[in-house]
XYZ file of C-alpha atoms in Angstrom:
756
model
C 145.848 -133.966 -7.802
C 148.477 -133.716 -5.502
C 148.395 -130.152 -3.112
C 151.922 -130.389 -1.804
C 151.481 -127.787 1.573
C 149.048 -129.966 3.003
C 151.588 -132.432 4.761
C 150.658 -135.786 5.735
C 147.604 -136.178 3.422
C 146.041 -138.543 3.252
C 144.365 -139.927 -1.000
C 140.840 -139.693 -0.843
C 140.221 -142.804 -3.098
C 136.873 -143.213 -1.718
C 135.368 -139.159 -2.736
C 133.417 -140.235 -5.202
C 132.248 -144.239 -4.835
C 130.768 -143.116 -1.094
C 128.582 -141.517 -3.461
C 125.226 -143.768 -1.729
C 122.234 -142.611 -4.263
C 119.708 -145.653 -5.311
C 116.606 -144.408 -7.498
C 117.420 -140.402 -6.551
C 117.498 -141.076 -2.268
C 120.784 -139.623 -1.065
C 121.811 -141.835 1.721
C 124.553 -141.358 4.695
C 128.256 -142.483 4.159
C 128.664 -145.478 6.356
C 130.125 -145.412 9.961
C 128.635 -141.652 9.738
C 129.087 -139.805 12.970
C 126.336 -139.606 15.374
C 124.514 -136.436 15.723
C 124.924 -134.997 19.071
C 126.823 -131.736 19.136
C 130.137 -132.958 20.699
C 131.796 -130.222 23.308
C 133.581 -127.752 21.444
C 137.101 -128.599 20.724
C 140.369 -126.580 21.576
C 142.750 -126.358 18.481
C 145.364 -128.746 20.137
C 142.908 -131.424 19.841
C 142.165 -131.168 16.004
C 145.540 -131.866 14.116
C 144.582 -134.550 11.811
C 145.857 -134.286 8.405
C 143.583 -132.018 6.560
C 140.817 -133.732 3.756
C 141.939 -133.218 0.260
C 139.438 -131.112 -1.640
C 138.699 -130.325 -5.283
C 139.844 -127.072 -6.441
C 137.172 -124.332 -5.998
C 134.760 -125.701 -3.267
C 133.555 -123.288 -1.342
C 131.881 -124.373 2.330
C 127.912 -124.258 1.788
C 126.779 -125.629 4.919
C 128.296 -127.319 7.922
C 127.318 -128.899 10.963
C 128.427 -131.418 13.829
C 129.769 -133.856 12.038
C 130.874 -132.806 8.742
C 129.944 -129.831 6.027
C 128.707 -129.091 2.589
C 130.828 -127.726 -0.484
C 130.207 -126.579 -3.479
C 132.845 -126.584 -6.705
C 133.068 -123.436 -8.547
C 133.308 -124.593 -11.499
C 131.411 -127.950 -12.299
C 128.419 -127.293 -9.156
C 128.831 -130.768 -7.524
C 127.963 -130.723 -4.074
C 130.092 -132.577 -1.912
C 129.662 -134.143 2.190
C 132.817 -134.158 4.081
C 133.019 -136.077 7.442
C 134.926 -134.412 10.274
C 135.434 -138.028 11.575
C 137.264 -139.514 9.325
C 137.985 -136.916 5.924
C 135.172 -139.350 3.767
C 133.862 -137.070 1.382
C 130.636 -138.159 -0.508
C 129.636 -136.423 -4.088
C 125.809 -135.370 -3.616
C 123.040 -136.119 -6.848
C 123.784 -133.522 -9.322
C 120.739 -130.370 -7.882
C 120.944 -127.460 -5.970
C 121.585 -127.961 -2.309
C 121.654 -125.923 0.896
C 123.429 -126.827 4.191
C 122.248 -125.706 7.983
C 124.761 -123.054 10.175
C 125.203 -125.796 12.678
C 123.098 -128.659 11.727
C 123.770 -132.162 9.710
C 120.943 -131.767 7.390
C 121.113 -130.493 3.473
C 118.033 -129.665 0.993
C 117.729 -130.367 -1.912
C 116.186 -127.306 -4.028
C 113.566 -127.641 -6.724
C 111.389 -125.279 -7.304
C 108.789 -125.110 -4.798
C 109.636 -129.355 -3.971
C 112.881 -129.280 -0.879
C 114.161 -132.669 -0.333
C 115.711 -132.723 3.169
C 118.419 -135.740 3.467
C 120.173 -136.336 7.545
C 124.203 -136.323 6.733
C 124.910 -138.262 10.025
C 122.084 -140.461 10.430
C 120.933 -141.375 6.928
C 117.560 -142.575 6.644
C 114.744 -141.947 4.087
C 114.503 -138.575 2.827
C 112.278 -135.895 3.893
C 110.128 -134.228 1.062
C 108.197 -130.755 1.468
C 106.958 -128.916 -1.050
C 106.164 -125.054 -0.325
C 103.710 -124.573 -3.093
C 100.880 -123.886 -0.005
C 102.491 -120.351 0.872
C 102.020 -119.156 -3.019
C 104.368 -118.539 -5.810
C 106.335 -115.495 -3.738
C 107.063 -117.833 -1.319
C 111.066 -117.361 -0.836
C 113.725 -120.279 0.244
C 115.696 -118.624 2.777
C 117.158 -121.267 5.623
C 117.250 -124.864 6.749
C 117.139 -124.796 10.934
C 117.495 -128.793 12.121
C 115.048 -130.168 9.871
C 113.016 -127.085 9.362
C 112.820 -124.865 6.630
C 112.637 -121.261 6.834
C 110.746 -119.374 4.360
C 110.054 -115.959 3.158
C 106.425 -115.112 2.604
C 105.502 -111.122 1.460
C 102.134 -110.106 3.329
C 99.119 -108.397 2.172
C 100.521 -105.454 3.200
C 104.235 -104.265 2.874
C 105.656 -106.455 5.442
C 106.862 -110.200 5.276
C 106.515 -113.230 7.297
C 108.874 -115.754 7.940
C 107.386 -118.866 7.907
C 109.015 -122.119 9.870
C 107.038 -125.228 7.896
C 108.275 -129.198 8.852
C 107.087 -132.569 8.625
C 107.259 -134.070 11.414
C 105.153 -137.196 11.788
C 105.015 -137.239 7.858
C 102.427 -133.956 7.945
C 103.460 -131.028 6.474
C 103.255 -128.790 9.840
C 103.400 -124.590 8.358
C 104.359 -121.977 11.747
C 104.149 -118.101 11.116
C 106.340 -116.481 13.506
C 104.615 -114.060 15.916
C 106.239 -111.396 17.461
C 107.323 -109.775 13.963
C 106.380 -106.075 13.383
C 103.637 -106.196 10.426
C 105.615 -102.978 8.341
C 108.638 -106.109 8.981
C 111.014 -105.979 5.818
C 113.620 -108.983 6.634
C 117.692 -107.928 5.588
C 119.193 -110.657 6.745
C 118.676 -113.943 8.007
C 120.684 -117.189 9.645
C 120.333 -120.517 11.909
C 123.817 -119.533 13.645
C 122.845 -121.617 16.876
C 119.958 -124.840 17.336
C 116.242 -123.912 17.352
C 117.436 -120.229 16.708
C 116.476 -117.941 13.234
C 118.777 -114.702 13.510
C 117.732 -111.920 11.285
C 117.897 -108.129 10.968
C 114.258 -106.850 10.574
C 113.262 -102.860 9.485
C 110.177 -102.597 11.155
C 107.608 -100.436 13.542
C 107.454 -101.479 17.532
C 106.309 -99.344 20.118
C 105.714 -96.630 17.881
C 109.709 -97.222 16.597
C 110.570 -97.836 13.214
C 114.049 -98.876 13.242
C 116.272 -101.622 12.324
C 116.742 -104.774 14.844
C 118.907 -107.621 15.155
C 116.050 -110.472 16.268
C 116.220 -113.459 17.518
C 113.213 -115.957 16.716
C 113.006 -119.376 18.993
C 112.146 -122.005 16.864
C 110.268 -124.185 19.393
C 107.677 -122.140 19.981
C 107.726 -119.383 16.829
C 107.999 -116.865 18.516
C 111.179 -113.824 18.148
C 111.435 -113.787 21.605
C 114.996 -110.645 21.436
C 115.581 -108.056 19.947
C 118.444 -105.420 19.909
C 118.023 -102.664 17.818
C 121.154 -101.296 15.212
C 120.395 -97.781 13.947
C 123.002 -97.942 10.857
C 123.258 -101.439 9.958
C 123.946 -101.948 6.295
C 121.135 -102.035 4.434
C 121.260 -102.081 0.608
C 120.599 -104.963 -0.774
C 122.963 -107.058 -3.710
C 122.469 -109.703 -6.222
C 124.010 -113.097 -5.557
C 124.066 -114.701 -9.376
C 121.018 -117.039 -8.351
C 121.624 -117.283 -4.743
C 118.578 -114.393 -4.338
C 119.099 -111.478 -2.300
C 120.622 -110.498 1.557
C 121.906 -107.606 2.592
C 125.140 -106.335 2.917
C 125.406 -106.026 6.946
C 126.000 -109.287 8.453
C 125.112 -110.565 11.905
C 125.663 -113.572 14.269
C 124.855 -114.134 17.775
C 125.540 -116.166 21.165
C 123.424 -116.877 24.111
C 124.694 -113.126 25.730
C 126.130 -111.588 22.550
C 125.024 -109.946 19.972
C 127.459 -108.812 16.802
C 126.994 -106.821 13.247
C 128.047 -104.582 11.132
C 126.988 -100.566 9.990
C 128.091 -97.715 8.168
C 130.003 -95.190 9.983
C 129.616 -91.727 9.843
C 132.672 -91.644 7.063
C 130.608 -94.018 5.267
C 133.218 -96.921 5.496
C 132.597 -100.220 8.504
C 132.433 -100.490 11.569
C 132.332 -103.861 13.264
C 129.906 -103.615 16.205
C 129.842 -106.078 19.397
C 127.733 -105.425 22.341
C 125.523 -107.868 25.347
C 121.883 -108.651 24.226
C 121.082 -107.367 27.603
C 122.649 -103.200 28.074
C 123.705 -100.365 25.749
C 127.345 -100.980 26.428
C 129.131 -101.885 22.705
C 132.791 -102.519 20.837
C 133.529 -101.297 17.785
C 135.931 -101.817 15.252
C 136.516 -99.592 12.581
C 137.726 -100.573 9.288
C 137.949 -97.200 7.334
C 139.177 -98.657 3.646
C 136.228 -101.264 3.692
C 132.934 -99.563 2.259
C 131.169 -102.698 1.794
C 129.572 -106.488 3.773
C 131.895 -108.219 6.358
C 131.459 -111.507 7.386
C 130.713 -112.399 10.867
C 131.215 -114.454 13.524
C 131.699 -115.003 17.954
C 133.858 -116.905 19.225
C 133.226 -117.033 23.476
C 134.381 -113.623 23.931
C 135.672 -112.602 20.513
C 133.994 -111.296 17.583
C 135.918 -112.448 14.557
C 135.314 -110.482 11.080
C 136.856 -110.532 7.095
C 135.419 -109.451 4.435
C 135.298 -111.590 1.375
C 136.169 -109.736 -2.133
C 139.876 -109.928 -0.881
C 140.537 -113.095 -3.893
C 139.353 -110.366 -7.278
C 139.962 -106.965 -5.376
C 142.053 -104.541 -6.440
C 143.264 -102.783 -4.100
C 144.015 -104.028 -0.210
C 142.404 -103.793 2.786
C 143.175 -105.139 5.943
C 139.965 -106.477 6.413
C 140.035 -109.072 4.203
C 142.522 -111.090 6.941
C 140.023 -113.170 9.341
C 140.928 -111.897 12.063
C 139.775 -112.174 16.052
C 138.615 -109.110 17.853
C 138.729 -109.714 21.895
C 135.308 -108.428 23.623
C 136.869 -107.825 26.659
C 140.291 -106.801 26.866
C 141.792 -104.518 23.418
C 143.802 -107.935 22.515
C 143.092 -108.932 18.689
C 144.966 -111.926 16.543
C 144.889 -112.190 13.082
C 143.942 -115.589 11.448
C 143.612 -115.838 8.255
C 145.559 -113.833 4.622
C 141.460 -113.832 3.006
C 138.371 -114.529 4.006
C 135.711 -115.622 1.614
C 132.402 -117.358 4.705
C 132.109 -117.997 8.013
C 129.627 -120.257 9.992
C 129.014 -120.835 13.608
C 129.248 -124.907 14.328
C 126.386 -126.208 17.207
C 129.413 -126.915 19.652
C 130.599 -122.667 19.643
C 134.024 -123.295 17.620
C 133.402 -121.155 13.472
C 134.177 -123.145 10.516
C 135.383 -120.745 8.232
C 136.102 -120.698 4.037
C 139.688 -118.689 2.934
C 143.193 -119.105 3.162
C 146.716 -118.575 4.114
C 149.874 -117.903 2.029
C 151.414 -120.426 3.309
C 148.648 -123.225 4.203
C 146.384 -121.883 1.103
C 142.760 -122.366 0.388
C 140.384 -124.169 2.068
C 138.397 -124.842 5.134
C 139.165 -123.872 8.540
C 137.941 -124.331 12.293
C 137.990 -121.231 14.413
C 138.761 -122.669 17.926
C 140.367 -121.921 21.104
C 144.348 -122.528 21.288
C 146.423 -122.751 24.325
C 145.801 -119.774 25.279
C 142.926 -118.816 25.302
C 142.193 -116.722 21.916
C 141.442 -117.817 18.530
C 143.165 -120.104 16.155
C 142.772 -121.816 13.057
C 143.474 -125.314 12.026
C 143.246 -126.225 8.956
C 140.055 -128.372 8.721
C 139.873 -129.358 4.610
C 142.381 -127.829 1.539
C 141.650 -127.225 -2.535
C 144.632 -126.933 -3.471
C 145.162 -123.176 -4.220
C 147.188 -121.262 -3.501
C 146.906 -117.720 -2.239
C 150.272 -116.544 -3.506
C 150.411 -114.656 -6.985
C 151.159 -117.196 -9.170
C 152.851 -116.238 -12.681
C 153.860 -118.069 -15.519
C 155.187 -116.899 -19.448
C 153.583 -115.633 -22.207
C 151.592 -117.518 -25.113
C 153.253 -114.867 -27.396
C 156.266 -113.357 -26.286
C 158.549 -116.257 -25.224
C 161.538 -113.999 -22.808
C 164.297 -113.082 -25.670
C 167.932 -114.938 -25.577
C 169.281 -112.285 -27.869
C 168.728 -108.814 -29.503
C 169.864 -106.667 -31.985
C 168.928 -103.041 -30.764
C 171.298 -101.417 -33.751
C 169.195 -103.155 -35.990
C 165.777 -101.851 -34.241
C 164.620 -105.439 -32.991
C 162.764 -103.704 -29.171
C 162.141 -107.036 -27.486
C 158.610 -108.060 -25.886
C 159.002 -109.313 -22.352
C 155.596 -110.751 -21.485
C 154.363 -113.028 -18.400
C 151.216 -114.175 -16.935
C 149.451 -113.935 -13.681
C 147.083 -115.538 -12.659
C 145.025 -112.440 -10.297
C 144.931 -108.709 -11.111
C 147.821 -106.988 -10.431
C 150.742 -104.675 -11.136
C 154.249 -104.976 -12.746
C 157.352 -103.849 -13.117
C 160.518 -105.282 -15.823
C 164.457 -104.044 -14.843
C 166.554 -104.895 -16.831
C 170.373 -105.322 -15.524
C 173.790 -104.903 -18.012
C 175.536 -107.440 -16.101
C 179.358 -105.653 -16.581
C 178.078 -102.187 -15.779
C 174.816 -102.337 -13.608
C 173.470 -99.901 -15.435
C 169.497 -100.739 -15.586
C 166.329 -100.139 -17.568
C 163.124 -99.982 -15.764
C 160.250 -100.241 -16.733
C 156.425 -98.285 -15.349
C 154.176 -99.915 -13.861
C 152.059 -102.331 -15.975
C 148.497 -103.610 -15.248
C 147.390 -107.193 -16.291
C 144.683 -106.904 -19.623
C 141.657 -109.272 -19.214
C 143.855 -112.735 -20.059
C 145.741 -111.018 -16.739
C 149.130 -111.289 -19.362
C 151.278 -108.645 -19.357
C 153.538 -107.195 -22.199
C 156.344 -104.725 -22.089
C 158.325 -103.876 -24.505
C 162.317 -102.320 -24.547
C 163.537 -99.820 -26.901
C 167.087 -100.038 -25.792
C 167.612 -97.733 -23.225
C 168.702 -97.467 -19.718
C 166.828 -95.266 -17.086
C 168.831 -92.578 -18.482
C 168.185 -93.214 -21.699
C 170.659 -93.775 -23.110
C 171.310 -96.445 -25.661
C 171.828 -100.355 -23.975
C 174.984 -101.621 -23.850
C 176.279 -104.925 -25.625
C 176.561 -107.267 -22.787
C 175.005 -110.042 -20.894
C 171.625 -108.419 -18.872
C 169.383 -110.460 -16.629
C 165.501 -109.085 -16.545
C 163.535 -109.750 -13.304
C 159.446 -109.293 -13.421
C 158.131 -108.627 -10.334
C 154.187 -108.755 -9.727
C 152.443 -107.419 -6.617
C 149.277 -108.674 -6.116
C 146.416 -105.604 -5.702
C 144.679 -107.127 -3.067
C 147.321 -107.168 -1.204
C 147.626 -111.044 -0.378
C 150.837 -112.666 -0.434
C 154.289 -111.734 -1.283
C 155.689 -110.301 -4.762
C 156.420 -112.671 -7.586
C 159.332 -112.177 -8.896
C 160.507 -114.180 -12.150
C 164.210 -113.587 -13.555
C 165.648 -114.312 -16.369
C 168.664 -113.952 -18.748
C 169.966 -112.460 -22.591
C 172.131 -110.453 -24.525
C 172.793 -107.854 -26.255
C 174.769 -108.537 -29.568
C 173.856 -104.755 -31.230
C 177.625 -104.643 -32.518
C 180.063 -102.299 -33.542
C 178.974 -99.245 -35.940
C 182.143 -96.506 -36.797
C 181.166 -93.580 -34.469
C 180.522 -96.278 -31.931
C 182.744 -95.432 -28.606
C 180.535 -96.498 -25.943
C 179.818 -100.518 -26.993
C 176.336 -100.305 -27.887
C 176.686 -99.934 -31.361
C 174.323 -96.895 -31.759
C 176.530 -94.160 -32.970
C 178.040 -91.256 -30.192
C 178.966 -87.578 -31.134
C 182.477 -86.839 -30.268
C 183.185 -83.875 -29.125
C 186.607 -81.374 -27.958
C 186.317 -78.620 -26.752
C 188.674 -75.378 -25.271
C 189.546 -76.928 -22.557
C 190.887 -80.088 -24.127
C 188.536 -82.472 -23.178
C 187.938 -85.497 -25.830
C 183.642 -86.138 -25.079
C 181.489 -88.024 -26.062
C 177.704 -88.412 -26.222
C 175.573 -90.585 -27.053
C 174.021 -90.185 -30.124
C 170.796 -91.307 -29.109
C 169.775 -89.589 -26.288
C 171.397 -86.883 -27.479
C 169.672 -85.871 -30.712
C 165.729 -87.752 -29.892
C 165.405 -88.220 -26.131
C 166.360 -83.869 -24.965
C 163.233 -83.530 -26.304
C 160.955 -84.820 -24.186
C 163.657 -83.641 -21.196
C 166.021 -86.444 -20.505
C 169.654 -84.806 -20.361
C 172.282 -86.044 -21.997
C 174.908 -87.090 -20.600
C 178.604 -86.608 -21.166
C 181.345 -88.979 -21.211
C 184.877 -87.775 -21.034
C 186.987 -90.079 -22.518
C 190.019 -88.066 -22.910
C 192.142 -85.068 -21.559
C 195.095 -82.562 -22.870
C 193.128 -82.464 -27.165
C 194.537 -79.415 -27.170
C 197.516 -80.486 -28.915
C 195.687 -81.270 -31.712
C 194.427 -79.197 -34.462
C 192.277 -81.922 -36.387
C 190.353 -84.813 -36.159
C 188.285 -87.555 -37.876
C 186.366 -90.490 -36.913
C 187.003 -93.467 -40.065
C 185.906 -96.186 -37.874
C 188.041 -99.416 -37.008
C 191.351 -99.198 -38.250
C 192.751 -102.157 -36.482
C 190.528 -104.733 -36.383
C 189.678 -104.829 -32.640
C 186.834 -104.556 -33.958
C 186.197 -101.579 -31.532
C 185.859 -97.836 -33.422
C 189.117 -95.744 -33.534
C 189.423 -92.136 -33.419
C 192.712 -90.163 -35.875
C 194.237 -86.511 -34.030
C 197.076 -85.137 -35.999
C 199.554 -82.377 -33.622
C 200.059 -79.031 -34.767
C 203.852 -80.398 -35.557
C 201.861 -82.334 -38.297
C 202.371 -85.985 -36.583
C 199.244 -88.387 -36.613
C 198.142 -90.653 -33.804
C 195.392 -93.461 -33.571
C 193.906 -93.507 -30.856
C 192.677 -96.991 -30.560
C 188.915 -97.996 -29.349
C 187.979 -99.937 -26.596
C 184.431 -100.417 -27.136
C 183.871 -98.248 -23.611
C 186.138 -95.041 -24.395
C 190.054 -95.270 -26.406
C 192.903 -96.250 -25.335
C 197.151 -95.592 -25.351
C 197.742 -93.444 -28.634
C 200.250 -95.017 -30.974
C 201.961 -93.146 -33.646
C 201.084 -93.512 -37.380
C 203.578 -90.223 -38.844
C 204.362 -87.372 -39.779
C 203.729 -84.830 -42.243
C 200.218 -85.025 -42.052
C 200.150 -80.752 -42.248
C 200.356 -80.532 -46.091
C 196.575 -81.767 -45.614
C 193.645 -79.069 -44.286
C 190.876 -81.562 -44.084
C 191.297 -85.622 -42.376
C 187.696 -86.944 -43.412
C 186.874 -90.314 -42.129
C 183.466 -92.047 -41.206
C 182.398 -93.658 -44.401
C 184.200 -96.955 -43.367
C 184.535 -98.833 -46.365
C 184.986 -96.319 -49.555
C 187.061 -98.540 -52.103
C 185.372 -101.686 -51.510
C 188.152 -103.926 -49.416
C 186.143 -104.375 -46.467
C 188.324 -101.987 -44.155
C 187.579 -98.260 -42.916
C 189.899 -95.639 -45.075
C 190.419 -91.918 -43.722
C 190.201 -89.773 -47.034
C 192.920 -86.357 -46.698
C 191.701 -83.134 -48.555
C 195.919 -81.388 -49.736
C 196.047 -77.515 -49.919
C 196.346 -77.519 -52.640
C 192.341 -79.356 -53.052
C 194.002 -82.235 -53.619
C 192.190 -85.250 -51.730
C 193.743 -88.183 -51.180
C 192.159 -91.890 -50.292
C 194.764 -93.334 -47.398
C 193.133 -97.402 -47.990
C 192.950 -98.853 -44.332
C 195.302 -102.073 -43.482
C 193.087 -103.419 -40.815
C 196.414 -103.075 -38.420
C 196.978 -100.949 -35.446
C 200.615 -100.985 -35.966
C 200.717 -99.634 -39.565
C 197.345 -98.216 -39.868
C 196.695 -97.185 -43.757
C 198.838 -98.269 -47.219
C 200.146 -96.264 -49.408
C 197.830 -93.091 -50.504
C 195.768 -92.571 -53.630
C 194.861 -88.992 -55.751
C 191.180 -89.575 -55.751
C 191.165 -85.858 -57.619
C 191.802 -81.946 -57.533
C 189.239 -79.116 -57.263
C 188.091 -79.447 -53.445
C 189.826 -76.279 -52.109
C 186.476 -74.583 -53.023
C 184.712 -76.944 -50.019
C 184.926 -75.835 -46.148
C 183.547 -78.439 -44.975
C 183.462 -81.956 -46.484
C 182.471 -85.294 -44.347
C 182.552 -88.869 -45.179
C 178.608 -90.119 -43.878
C 178.061 -94.243 -45.390
C 175.855 -94.862 -47.932
C 173.179 -92.878 -48.543
C 171.439 -93.715 -51.626
C 172.101 -97.796 -51.573
C 174.949 -98.354 -53.315
C 178.426 -100.191 -52.728
C 180.648 -97.562 -50.654
C 180.623 -95.049 -48.646
C 179.604 -91.770 -49.586
C 181.006 -87.746 -49.695
C 179.013 -84.503 -48.681
C 181.065 -81.518 -49.108
C 179.939 -77.717 -48.708
C 181.498 -75.146 -50.701
C 182.202 -71.635 -49.708
C 178.622 -70.037 -50.625
C 176.760 -72.341 -48.391
C 176.115 -74.630 -51.232
C 175.716 -78.189 -50.480
C 177.321 -80.977 -52.813
C 177.176 -85.010 -52.819
C 179.816 -87.335 -53.646
C 178.482 -90.995 -54.739
C 180.810 -93.578 -54.251
C 181.778 -96.024 -56.765
C 183.578 -98.739 -54.452
C 187.146 -98.396 -56.043
C 188.351 -95.364 -53.913
C 186.332 -93.348 -56.279
C 183.694 -90.649 -56.747
C 180.813 -89.644 -59.131
C 180.008 -86.144 -60.830
C 178.906 -83.636 -57.205
C 175.465 -83.495 -56.899
C 173.317 -80.439 -55.065
C 172.130 -80.677 -52.726
C 170.939 -77.946 -51.285
C 171.397 -74.342 -50.022
C 172.117 -72.255 -47.080
C 174.153 -75.103 -45.178
C 177.033 -72.533 -44.495
C 174.289 -71.767 -40.800
C 176.388 -74.978 -39.434
C 179.793 -74.658 -38.083
C 180.165 -78.764 -38.399
C 179.011 -81.178 -40.106
C 179.591 -84.537 -39.110
C 178.148 -88.120 -40.458
C 177.548 -90.165 -37.632
C 175.134 -93.488 -39.215
C 172.704 -94.236 -38.032
C 170.743 -92.704 -35.412
C 167.651 -93.378 -35.509
C 168.099 -97.350 -36.202
C 165.689 -97.280 -39.122
C 168.349 -98.406 -41.641
C 169.868 -94.931 -43.485
C 172.531 -92.918 -42.617
C 171.981 -89.576 -40.889
C 173.893 -86.330 -40.544
C 174.568 -84.296 -37.365
C 174.910 -80.317 -37.771
C 176.125 -78.437 -34.918
C 175.758 -74.141 -35.931
C 176.521 -70.777 -35.428
C 174.741 -68.089 -35.901
C 175.882 -64.094 -35.094
C 178.687 -64.876 -33.086
C 176.608 -67.099 -30.671
C 176.330 -71.407 -30.891
C 172.559 -72.458 -32.132
C 171.610 -75.339 -31.013
C 172.154 -79.257 -32.359
C 170.272 -80.257 -34.939
C 170.469 -83.179 -37.904
C 169.244 -84.524 -40.911
C 167.356 -87.776 -41.113
C 168.156 -89.794 -44.028
C 166.111 -90.703 -46.609
C 167.815 -93.202 -48.710
C 166.884 -91.501 -51.718
C 170.361 -90.080 -53.537
C 168.425 -87.104 -54.669
C 166.586 -85.813 -51.677
C 169.588 -87.766 -49.041
C 168.428 -85.924 -45.894
C 164.998 -84.489 -44.487
C 164.272 -80.815 -43.473
C 166.957 -79.582 -40.561
C 165.214 -81.013 -37.076
C 166.556 -78.652 -33.810
C 168.215 -80.491 -30.386
C 166.767 -79.148 -27.501
C 170.329 -78.307 -26.105
C 169.929 -75.701 -23.457
C 173.582 -76.421 -22.378
C 176.679 -75.661 -24.396
C 178.405 -79.334 -25.112
C 181.679 -78.395 -23.768
C 183.216 -75.364 -22.108
C 183.975 -72.900 -24.608
C 184.645 -73.360 -28.391
C 183.429 -76.844 -29.791
C 184.702 -79.040 -32.617
C 181.838 -82.128 -33.441
C 183.102 -84.402 -35.395
């Protein structure tokens, strides 16, 4: 396994090969380091290359010559020497290590087998069955087992069990209260056991940090700590321990306790004296791991890896007990263990060096510093990857209802935001914050809108996913990519989105474009429609039509007749309109200009219909040339003077060409199905009451269901009604759904408006 963040890594080829196991006897590695504790080193003297440990290896014990680890995934125990970094795989079993000692113990029921990893030699086997079935292994100090044994009353006794000279010796610790409840014990310094005990002494029942001398098996010191944490939690097969941690030195003791607010404080004091130093951890509600390094208290909360919110206490921090200084040592803490030389060995990690075992020792300036002793190759930085079900899109057609899903994975709890950016305009869509599912996967669907709920424009896009770890450890992770929106063009599309737009001419002469989807649908949810002015001075015109692409651009165009009867072509540019060109004069003979159906005669080009004052409907076939957009007109038929509103609506019923709807002067709406040859079938009555509307506009498919829709603007009692629309059904006998009003608190333009 490579560990790229550990520079100068030696390959420890002997990790498994050095395990010297013969007939179940575990021997110390060859050339083991001596067991005599060395002088306390400084960080400056510990710069040899860090050892490579398997991913998931966690610190389980430590001594002068090396340390014990257990791999989370397979439960394999290993002993790693400080002297040369050689790692030995221990035989299968459950092991515990000492704190500051080189002896490890394999536990199988009441049978405890002790191995001296520094000096080797034969294992020592101690069967504690004589203590009773309720006896519990509580720790190891040197070659002595620390056993908790419930007493005859409510208290718990502490037994020190060893096997000097081959004979099992059981010593009961004296000086403990008869009603002692042991919340926590540790073996931080050679020859001592540190306890957190509740019990009655001198008639006062209280919690106390208690120091036991192993040589005499007696309590030699105690300090009252009234508010120490005492809620006990399961450790998943590890027995029970109290939430409150404790650490001691020859002169000081540090513990954690509940503050008045319910949070946790780290409190340090001297064995002799009442003064304390208190560090408040306002976000922390559970335990912290503690250590002492000279005149510094070292602390960190161990839940950072799986936390769902940040907490500054996740970092391993050293706080001066003689001043106000503090030092951040690691970004994440797992456990803190005392070494025999007065330093600390810590499981944790930093963003730049990763997860592993670190030594905390005085740095060049005397304040604590961290040195990586052994790395696991695990990173604290949030890792991301692709989603197995949702590869990044390369091209999408939003006009067809394609709504791409962007998916990715992260390696821990996080929240993410997706931002899509249109390269040309810089317009964005920003997702809501998303949270991972149980598999740490995200999936976000884009409905094809920008943040203002307008339809997304065609062209190149970038996508950026920013994932923030919920535990606050490490930087945000960023993933990026590109894709294209290729929604094509629509006959009523003036924003290059492939989705229809509404065109409005107001009394001020402005030609205004509204995104139909934003205006008709998103306005219902309080999203303001956005007006795009694409022309001014349009009061010179009295008739308008938007027949689609007339000049082969292929963007939608607009034709307009001025008051002298000249017809003008305003070519579409995708975004808005270009400079007008003159089509020709004589168009004052027409009362109606009808466009929007696209191809009426089946030749693949957009056409224009015009009704003259005599009621005759004429077809102007499109040529596809902007310089001469129409061929010779053809008569469709007479009798169209009965109608005061004619609209080209596109293919309503699956026929070969565009259809028309026409409203007579009594308010009845009629449907003319196109035959595809420039003519129409006999009319079919749709319904009555349509005289409430001033304008009926066939804009195309607004809701992206593949069928054209009808937009209406009405006037009733001299006041403008709300905008409304009718969704196409695909059934020519009932081609539209019931009327749907649009939330429209403001006018579409200044004064009276014409919608087309």
